[in-house]
PDB file of C-alpha atoms in Angstrom:
ATOM      1  CA  UNK A   1      -9.369  29.048   0.615  1.00  0.00           C
ATOM      2  CA  UNK A   2     -11.275  26.719  -1.704  1.00  0.00           C
ATOM      3  CA  UNK A   3      -9.975  28.532  -4.782  1.00  0.00           C
ATOM      4  CA  UNK A   4      -6.419  28.390  -3.445  1.00  0.00           C
ATOM      5  CA  UNK A   5      -6.694  24.613  -3.075  1.00  0.00           C
ATOM      6  CA  UNK A   6      -8.066  24.287  -6.598  1.00  0.00           C
ATOM      7  CA  UNK A   7      -5.265  26.486  -7.960  1.00  0.00           C
ATOM      8  CA  UNK A   8      -2.629  24.354  -6.221  1.00  0.00           C
ATOM      9  CA  UNK A   9      -4.141  21.169  -7.636  1.00  0.00           C
ATOM     10  CA  UNK A  10      -4.256  22.664 -11.130  1.00  0.00           C
ATOM     11  CA  UNK A  11      -0.597  23.653 -10.792  1.00  0.00           C
ATOM     12  CA  UNK A  12       0.523  20.194  -9.655  1.00  0.00           C
ATOM     13  CA  UNK A  13      -1.409  18.334 -12.355  1.00  0.00           C
ATOM     14  CA  UNK A  14      -0.016  20.676 -14.994  1.00  0.00           C
ATOM     15  CA  UNK A  15       3.510  20.021 -13.727  1.00  0.00           C
ATOM     16  CA  UNK A  16       3.069  16.239 -13.768  1.00  0.00           C
ATOM     17  CA  UNK A  17       1.671  16.393 -17.289  1.00  0.00           C
ATOM     18  CA  UNK A  18       4.995  17.927 -18.357  1.00  0.00           C
ATOM     19  CA  UNK A  19       6.877  14.951 -16.932  1.00  0.00           C
ATOM     20  CA  UNK A  20       4.636  12.268 -18.425  1.00  0.00           C
ATOM     21  CA  UNK A  21       3.224  13.509 -21.744  1.00  0.00           C
ATOM     22  CA  UNK A  22       5.457  12.466 -24.617  1.00  0.00           C
ATOM     23  CA  UNK A  23       6.203  15.220 -27.103  1.00  0.00           C
ATOM     24  CA  UNK A  24       8.579  15.935 -29.958  1.00  0.00           C
ATOM     25  CA  UNK A  25       8.426  19.648 -29.174  1.00  0.00           C
ATOM     26  CA  UNK A  26      11.691  21.272 -28.127  1.00  0.00           C
ATOM     27  CA  UNK A  27       9.923  23.201 -25.357  1.00  0.00           C
ATOM     28  CA  UNK A  28       8.255  20.158 -23.778  1.00  0.00           C
ATOM     29  CA  UNK A  29       9.823  20.928 -20.378  1.00  0.00           C
ATOM     30  CA  UNK A  30       9.503  24.693 -20.569  1.00  0.00           C
ATOM     31  CA  UNK A  31       8.623  26.206 -17.199  1.00  0.00           C
ATOM     32  CA  UNK A  32       9.322  23.021 -15.233  1.00  0.00           C
ATOM     33  CA  UNK A  33      12.371  24.290 -13.360  1.00  0.00           C
ATOM     34  CA  UNK A  34      10.578  27.499 -12.411  1.00  0.00           C
ATOM     35  CA  UNK A  35       7.593  25.480 -11.180  1.00  0.00           C
ATOM     36  CA  UNK A  36       9.840  23.263  -9.066  1.00  0.00           C
ATOM     37  CA  UNK A  37      11.541  26.269  -7.486  1.00  0.00           C
ATOM     38  CA  UNK A  38       8.161  27.796  -6.692  1.00  0.00           C
ATOM     39  CA  UNK A  39       6.862  24.595  -5.093  1.00  0.00           C
ATOM     40  CA  UNK A  40       9.937  24.402  -2.859  1.00  0.00           C
ATOM     41  CA  UNK A  41       8.205  26.978  -0.672  1.00  0.00           C
ATOM     42  CA  UNK A  42       4.979  24.958  -0.495  1.00  0.00           C
ATOM     43  CA  UNK A  43       6.071  21.331  -0.161  1.00  0.00           C
ATOM     44  CA  UNK A  44       3.334  18.855   0.729  1.00  0.00           C
ATOM     45  CA  UNK A  45       5.453  16.937   3.230  1.00  0.00           C
ATOM     46  CA  UNK A  46       9.060  16.241   4.176  1.00  0.00           C
ATOM     47  CA  UNK A  47       9.522  13.587   1.499  1.00  0.00           C
ATOM     48  CA  UNK A  48       8.231  15.854  -1.253  1.00  0.00           C
ATOM     49  CA  UNK A  49      10.415  18.709   0.027  1.00  0.00           C
ATOM     50  CA  UNK A  50      13.507  16.536  -0.434  1.00  0.00           C
ATOM     51  CA  UNK A  51      12.360  15.446  -3.889  1.00  0.00           C
ATOM     52  CA  UNK A  52      11.587  19.013  -4.956  1.00  0.00           C
ATOM     53  CA  UNK A  53      15.046  20.117  -3.856  1.00  0.00           C
ATOM     54  CA  UNK A  54      16.678  17.276  -5.798  1.00  0.00           C
ATOM     55  CA  UNK A  55      14.564  17.919  -8.884  1.00  0.00           C
ATOM     56  CA  UNK A  56      15.253  21.655  -8.915  1.00  0.00           C
ATOM     57  CA  UNK A  57      18.987  21.320  -8.286  1.00  0.00           C
ATOM     58  CA  UNK A  58      19.531  18.535 -10.836  1.00  0.00           C
ATOM     59  CA  UNK A  59      17.213  19.747 -13.577  1.00  0.00           C
ATOM     60  CA  UNK A  60      18.740  19.137 -17.013  1.00  0.00           C
ATOM     61  CA  UNK A  61      16.459  18.931 -20.039  1.00  0.00           C
ATOM     62  CA  UNK A  62      18.744  16.745 -22.139  1.00  0.00           C
ATOM     63  CA  UNK A  63      19.300  14.233 -19.354  1.00  0.00           C
ATOM     64  CA  UNK A  64      15.579  14.290 -18.571  1.00  0.00           C
ATOM     65  CA  UNK A  65      14.664  13.499 -22.182  1.00  0.00           C
ATOM     66  CA  UNK A  66      17.181  10.647 -22.271  1.00  0.00           C
ATOM     67  CA  UNK A  67      15.944   9.163 -19.011  1.00  0.00           C
ATOM     68  CA  UNK A  68      12.325   9.488 -20.138  1.00  0.00           C
ATOM     69  CA  UNK A  69      13.087   7.532 -23.311  1.00  0.00           C
ATOM     70  CA  UNK A  70      15.061   4.887 -21.406  1.00  0.00           C
ATOM     71  CA  UNK A  71      12.202   4.318 -18.963  1.00  0.00           C
ATOM     72  CA  UNK A  72       9.168   4.528 -21.227  1.00  0.00           C
ATOM     73  CA  UNK A  73      10.372   3.618 -24.717  1.00  0.00           C
ATOM     74  CA  UNK A  74      13.491   1.464 -24.629  1.00  0.00           C
ATOM     75  CA  UNK A  75      13.245  -2.343 -24.852  1.00  0.00           C
ATOM     76  CA  UNK A  76      13.209  -4.869 -23.379  1.00  0.00           C
ATOM     77  CA  UNK A  77      11.049  -3.620 -20.486  1.00  0.00           C
ATOM     78  CA  UNK A  78       9.630  -0.122 -20.939  1.00  0.00           C
ATOM     79  CA  UNK A  79       7.196   1.072 -18.289  1.00  0.00           C
ATOM     80  CA  UNK A  80       3.639   0.987 -19.628  1.00  0.00           C
ATOM     81  CA  UNK A  81       1.826   4.298 -19.378  1.00  0.00           C
ATOM     82  CA  UNK A  82      -1.877   3.490 -19.754  1.00  0.00           C
ATOM     83  CA  UNK A  83      -4.653   2.624 -17.343  1.00  0.00           C
ATOM     84  CA  UNK A  84      -5.707  -0.119 -19.770  1.00  0.00           C
ATOM     85  CA  UNK A  85      -2.486  -2.026 -19.256  1.00  0.00           C
ATOM     86  CA  UNK A  86      -2.633  -1.952 -15.454  1.00  0.00           C
ATOM     87  CA  UNK A  87      -6.333  -2.761 -15.446  1.00  0.00           C
ATOM     88  CA  UNK A  88      -6.687  -5.261 -18.285  1.00  0.00           C
ATOM     89  CA  UNK A  89      -3.190  -6.350 -19.269  1.00  0.00           C
ATOM     90  CA  UNK A  90      -3.126  -4.799 -22.738  1.00  0.00           C
ATOM     91  CA  UNK A  91      -3.529  -1.426 -24.447  1.00  0.00           C
ATOM     92  CA  UNK A  92      -6.731   0.258 -25.669  1.00  0.00           C
ATOM     93  CA  UNK A  93      -9.083  -1.752 -23.484  1.00  0.00           C
ATOM     94  CA  UNK A  94     -12.416  -0.839 -21.900  1.00  0.00           C
ATOM     95  CA  UNK A  95     -10.754   1.768 -19.682  1.00  0.00           C
ATOM     96  CA  UNK A  96      -9.766   3.802 -22.724  1.00  0.00           C
ATOM     97  CA  UNK A  97     -13.301   3.587 -24.101  1.00  0.00           C
ATOM     98  CA  UNK A  98     -14.789   4.735 -20.793  1.00  0.00           C
ATOM     99  CA  UNK A  99     -12.510   7.770 -20.685  1.00  0.00           C
ATOM    100  CA  UNK A 100     -13.494   8.634 -24.254  1.00  0.00           C
ATOM    101  CA  UNK A 101     -17.126   8.543 -23.123  1.00  0.00           C
ATOM    102  CA  UNK A 102     -16.364  11.036 -20.350  1.00  0.00           C
ATOM    103  CA  UNK A 103     -14.601  13.286 -22.851  1.00  0.00           C
ATOM    104  CA  UNK A 104     -17.640  13.111 -25.125  1.00  0.00           C
ATOM    105  CA  UNK A 105     -19.682  14.826 -22.395  1.00  0.00           C
ATOM    106  CA  UNK A 106     -17.292  17.775 -22.315  1.00  0.00           C
ATOM    107  CA  UNK A 107     -16.034  20.529 -24.585  1.00  0.00           C
ATOM    108  CA  UNK A 108     -12.566  18.968 -24.582  1.00  0.00           C
ATOM    109  CA  UNK A 109     -11.171  16.671 -27.257  1.00  0.00           C
ATOM    110  CA  UNK A 110      -7.742  15.121 -27.552  1.00  0.00           C
ATOM    111  CA  UNK A 111      -5.475  16.914 -30.002  1.00  0.00           C
ATOM    112  CA  UNK A 112      -3.992  13.901 -31.799  1.00  0.00           C
ATOM    113  CA  UNK A 113      -1.116  15.985 -33.118  1.00  0.00           C
ATOM    114  CA  UNK A 114      -0.108  17.243 -29.682  1.00  0.00           C
ATOM    115  CA  UNK A 115      -1.029  14.057 -27.786  1.00  0.00           C
ATOM    116  CA  UNK A 116      -0.028  10.954 -29.710  1.00  0.00           C
ATOM    117  CA  UNK A 117      -0.828   8.556 -26.850  1.00  0.00           C
ATOM    118  CA  UNK A 118      -4.246   7.083 -26.034  1.00  0.00           C
ATOM    119  CA  UNK A 119      -6.794   8.877 -23.873  1.00  0.00           C
ATOM    120  CA  UNK A 120      -6.046   6.631 -20.885  1.00  0.00           C
ATOM    121  CA  UNK A 121      -2.361   7.553 -20.868  1.00  0.00           C
ATOM    122  CA  UNK A 122      -1.451   8.799 -17.382  1.00  0.00           C
ATOM    123  CA  UNK A 123       0.140  11.960 -18.751  1.00  0.00           C
ATOM    124  CA  UNK A 124      -2.989  12.804 -20.717  1.00  0.00           C
ATOM    125  CA  UNK A 125      -5.123  12.150 -17.632  1.00  0.00           C
ATOM    126  CA  UNK A 126      -2.991  14.657 -15.712  1.00  0.00           C
ATOM    127  CA  UNK A 127      -3.745  17.178 -18.465  1.00  0.00           C
ATOM    128  CA  UNK A 128      -7.457  16.401 -18.195  1.00  0.00           C
ATOM    129  CA  UNK A 129      -7.430  16.795 -14.422  1.00  0.00           C
ATOM    130  CA  UNK A 130      -5.749  20.181 -14.705  1.00  0.00           C
ATOM    131  CA  UNK A 131      -8.153  21.388 -17.400  1.00  0.00           C
ATOM    132  CA  UNK A 132     -11.295  19.960 -15.795  1.00  0.00           C
ATOM    133  CA  UNK A 133     -10.493  21.513 -12.417  1.00  0.00           C
ATOM    134  CA  UNK A 134      -9.652  24.852 -14.040  1.00  0.00           C
ATOM    135  CA  UNK A 135     -12.831  24.873 -16.133  1.00  0.00           C
ATOM    136  CA  UNK A 136     -14.873  23.677 -13.177  1.00  0.00           C
ATOM    137  CA  UNK A 137     -13.567  26.523 -11.059  1.00  0.00           C
ATOM    138  CA  UNK A 138     -14.147  29.235 -13.666  1.00  0.00           C
ATOM    139  CA  UNK A 139     -17.014  28.101 -15.896  1.00  0.00           C
ATOM    140  CA  UNK A 140     -18.962  24.933 -15.144  1.00  0.00           C
ATOM    141  CA  UNK A 141     -18.909  23.052 -11.840  1.00  0.00           C
ATOM    142  CA  UNK A 142     -19.928  19.840 -13.625  1.00  0.00           C
ATOM    143  CA  UNK A 143     -16.309  19.592 -14.703  1.00  0.00           C
ATOM    144  CA  UNK A 144     -15.276  19.158 -11.081  1.00  0.00           C
ATOM    145  CA  UNK A 145     -17.408  16.012 -11.090  1.00  0.00           C
ATOM    146  CA  UNK A 146     -15.716  14.825 -14.282  1.00  0.00           C
ATOM    147  CA  UNK A 147     -12.359  15.353 -12.563  1.00  0.00           C
ATOM    148  CA  UNK A 148     -13.567  13.369  -9.565  1.00  0.00           C
ATOM    149  CA  UNK A 149     -14.634  10.514 -11.839  1.00  0.00           C
ATOM    150  CA  UNK A 150     -11.263  10.480 -13.593  1.00  0.00           C
ATOM    151  CA  UNK A 151      -9.383  10.344 -10.308  1.00  0.00           C
ATOM    152  CA  UNK A 152     -11.533   7.881  -8.382  1.00  0.00           C
ATOM    153  CA  UNK A 153     -12.197   5.486 -11.259  1.00  0.00           C
ATOM    154  CA  UNK A 154      -8.984   5.577 -13.283  1.00  0.00           C
ATOM    155  CA  UNK A 155      -6.113   7.230 -11.422  1.00  0.00           C
ATOM    156  CA  UNK A 156      -6.605   6.094  -7.846  1.00  0.00           C
ATOM    157  CA  UNK A 157      -6.872   2.331  -8.536  1.00  0.00           C
ATOM    158  CA  UNK A 158      -3.765   2.086 -10.746  1.00  0.00           C
ATOM    159  CA  UNK A 159      -1.437   5.010 -10.072  1.00  0.00           C
ATOM    160  CA  UNK A 160       0.481   3.145  -7.339  1.00  0.00           C
ATOM    161  CA  UNK A 161       1.461   0.355  -9.737  1.00  0.00           C
ATOM    162  CA  UNK A 162       2.529   2.919 -12.313  1.00  0.00           C
ATOM    163  CA  UNK A 163       4.630   4.769  -9.735  1.00  0.00           C
ATOM    164  CA  UNK A 164       6.238   1.553  -8.479  1.00  0.00           C
ATOM    165  CA  UNK A 165       7.122   0.454 -12.006  1.00  0.00           C
ATOM    166  CA  UNK A 166       8.907   3.753 -12.638  1.00  0.00           C
ATOM    167  CA  UNK A 167      10.687   3.811  -9.285  1.00  0.00           C
ATOM    168  CA  UNK A 168      11.999   0.264  -9.727  1.00  0.00           C
ATOM    169  CA  UNK A 169      13.036   0.644 -13.364  1.00  0.00           C
ATOM    170  CA  UNK A 170      16.778   0.217 -13.833  1.00  0.00           C
ATOM    171  CA  UNK A 171      17.064   3.530 -15.710  1.00  0.00           C
ATOM    172  CA  UNK A 172      15.145   5.545 -13.145  1.00  0.00           C
ATOM    173  CA  UNK A 173      17.238   8.182 -11.415  1.00  0.00           C
ATOM    174  CA  UNK A 174      15.752  11.655 -11.765  1.00  0.00           C
ATOM    175  CA  UNK A 175      12.310  10.094 -12.132  1.00  0.00           C
ATOM    176  CA  UNK A 176      12.593   8.508  -8.689  1.00  0.00           C
ATOM    177  CA  UNK A 177      12.140  11.973  -7.236  1.00  0.00           C
ATOM    178  CA  UNK A 178       9.405  12.757  -9.768  1.00  0.00           C
ATOM    179  CA  UNK A 179       7.336   9.788  -8.612  1.00  0.00           C
ATOM    180  CA  UNK A 180       8.100  10.469  -4.944  1.00  0.00           C
ATOM    181  CA  UNK A 181       6.583  13.907  -5.475  1.00  0.00           C
ATOM    182  CA  UNK A 182       3.692  12.380  -7.404  1.00  0.00           C
ATOM    183  CA  UNK A 183       3.019   9.891  -4.600  1.00  0.00           C
ATOM    184  CA  UNK A 184       2.818  12.656  -1.998  1.00  0.00           C
ATOM    185  CA  UNK A 185       0.399  14.546  -4.212  1.00  0.00           C
ATOM    186  CA  UNK A 186      -1.737  11.454  -4.864  1.00  0.00           C
ATOM    187  CA  UNK A 187      -2.081  10.889  -1.125  1.00  0.00           C
ATOM    188  CA  UNK A 188      -3.307  14.473  -0.790  1.00  0.00           C
ATOM    189  CA  UNK A 189      -5.794  13.907  -3.615  1.00  0.00           C
ATOM    190  CA  UNK A 190      -7.108  10.823  -1.854  1.00  0.00           C
ATOM    191  CA  UNK A 191      -7.824  12.937   1.196  1.00  0.00           C
ATOM    192  CA  UNK A 192      -9.502  15.566  -0.981  1.00  0.00           C
ATOM    193  CA  UNK A 193     -11.800  13.006  -2.625  1.00  0.00           C
ATOM    194  CA  UNK A 194     -12.284  10.860   0.465  1.00  0.00           C
ATOM    195  CA  UNK A 195     -10.828   7.780  -1.206  1.00  0.00           C
ATOM    196  CA  UNK A 196      -8.303   5.282   0.084  1.00  0.00           C
ATOM    197  CA  UNK A 197      -5.287   3.560  -1.365  1.00  0.00           C
ATOM    198  CA  UNK A 198      -6.500   0.410  -3.127  1.00  0.00           C
ATOM    199  CA  UNK A 199      -5.110  -3.075  -2.850  1.00  0.00           C
ATOM    200  CA  UNK A 200      -2.620  -3.400  -5.684  1.00  0.00           C
ATOM    201  CA  UNK A 201      -3.835  -5.363  -8.700  1.00  0.00           C
ATOM    202  CA  UNK A 202      -1.422  -8.273  -8.682  1.00  0.00           C
ATOM    203  CA  UNK A 203      -3.485 -10.368 -11.078  1.00  0.00           C
ATOM    204  CA  UNK A 204      -3.901  -8.461 -14.321  1.00  0.00           C
ATOM    205  CA  UNK A 205      -4.734 -11.696 -16.117  1.00  0.00           C
ATOM    206  CA  UNK A 206      -7.524 -14.118 -15.294  1.00  0.00           C
ATOM    207  CA  UNK A 207      -7.495 -17.874 -15.766  1.00  0.00           C
ATOM    208  CA  UNK A 208      -6.628 -19.381 -19.146  1.00  0.00           C
ATOM    209  CA  UNK A 209      -4.358 -16.354 -19.701  1.00  0.00           C
ATOM    210  CA  UNK A 210      -7.279 -14.106 -20.675  1.00  0.00           C
ATOM    211  CA  UNK A 211      -7.648 -10.519 -19.524  1.00  0.00           C
ATOM    212  CA  UNK A 212     -10.853  -9.586 -17.749  1.00  0.00           C
ATOM    213  CA  UNK A 213     -12.232  -7.606 -20.679  1.00  0.00           C
ATOM    214  CA  UNK A 214     -11.388 -10.382 -23.160  1.00  0.00           C
ATOM    215  CA  UNK A 215     -13.204 -12.891 -20.973  1.00  0.00           C
ATOM    216  CA  UNK A 216     -16.251 -10.606 -20.899  1.00  0.00           C
ATOM    217  CA  UNK A 217     -16.092 -10.104 -24.679  1.00  0.00           C
ATOM    218  CA  UNK A 218     -16.050 -13.855 -25.306  1.00  0.00           C
ATOM    219  CA  UNK A 219     -18.945 -14.420 -22.932  1.00  0.00           C
ATOM    220  CA  UNK A 220     -20.989 -11.738 -24.722  1.00  0.00           C
ATOM    221  CA  UNK A 221     -20.217 -13.273 -28.122  1.00  0.00           C
ATOM    222  CA  UNK A 222     -21.153 -16.698 -26.809  1.00  0.00           C
ATOM    223  CA  UNK A 223     -24.478 -15.301 -25.604  1.00  0.00           C
ATOM    224  CA  UNK A 224     -25.095 -13.679 -28.996  1.00  0.00           C
ATOM    225  CA  UNK A 225     -24.417 -16.959 -30.799  1.00  0.00           C
ATOM    226  CA  UNK A 226     -26.763 -18.745 -28.431  1.00  0.00           C
ATOM    227  CA  UNK A 227     -29.497 -16.197 -29.092  1.00  0.00           C
ATOM    228  CA  UNK A 228     -28.897 -16.439 -32.817  1.00  0.00           C
ATOM    229  CA  UNK A 229     -29.458 -20.183 -32.885  1.00  0.00           C
ATOM    230  CA  UNK A 230     -32.437 -19.984 -30.574  1.00  0.00           C
ATOM    231  CA  UNK A 231     -34.125 -16.680 -31.398  1.00  0.00           C
ATOM    232  CA  UNK A 232     -33.062 -16.121 -34.982  1.00  0.00           C
ATOM    233  CA  UNK A 233     -31.027 -12.917 -34.439  1.00  0.00           C
TER     234      UNK A 233
END
């Protein structure tokens, strides 16, 4: 039973990575329709069953690519796709660095040719979850702990804001069902890890229009300057 649960989680994370990892490859959505049809028989709940049916029946790669670009790449208001943005208010912040540190403990490294986004991109995190769970099941159980850290520290706190941004985007049509399915799966993951839905981060910025990490950086630099004048280093 435990292995069946792990296999299902691997399958779902792999599917979501297809929807959220940007790629120039012509086969970027290969296997997605087949996966959706398979999951129709194992829907998480009633809402996800409806979304799976809609996704399978309306699957069209060209329309999917166009909608993806309209949501995530087209100005003036593309949906941001990194944990850094939802946590700190800008890209490549401390969250990205922390994820790189987790990766450094593992055998996995980001293929910069295949994955052009940062390590804290939600799509890349879905890839990591799938690979960590798979490797944890087959080779090294420490990877299950790495997966837990990724979910509890980076996905769980910010995934709801990411989902809401996609659902409310003016170009979102097919992706409304994608994120409905994702939301049902996230709720299941919260049960699996014993975590709860967080209070949404409404205040990305702190006072004086500084992000939290920028405020910390300035305080550290101020302390260093103080030590330099007082201690000589």
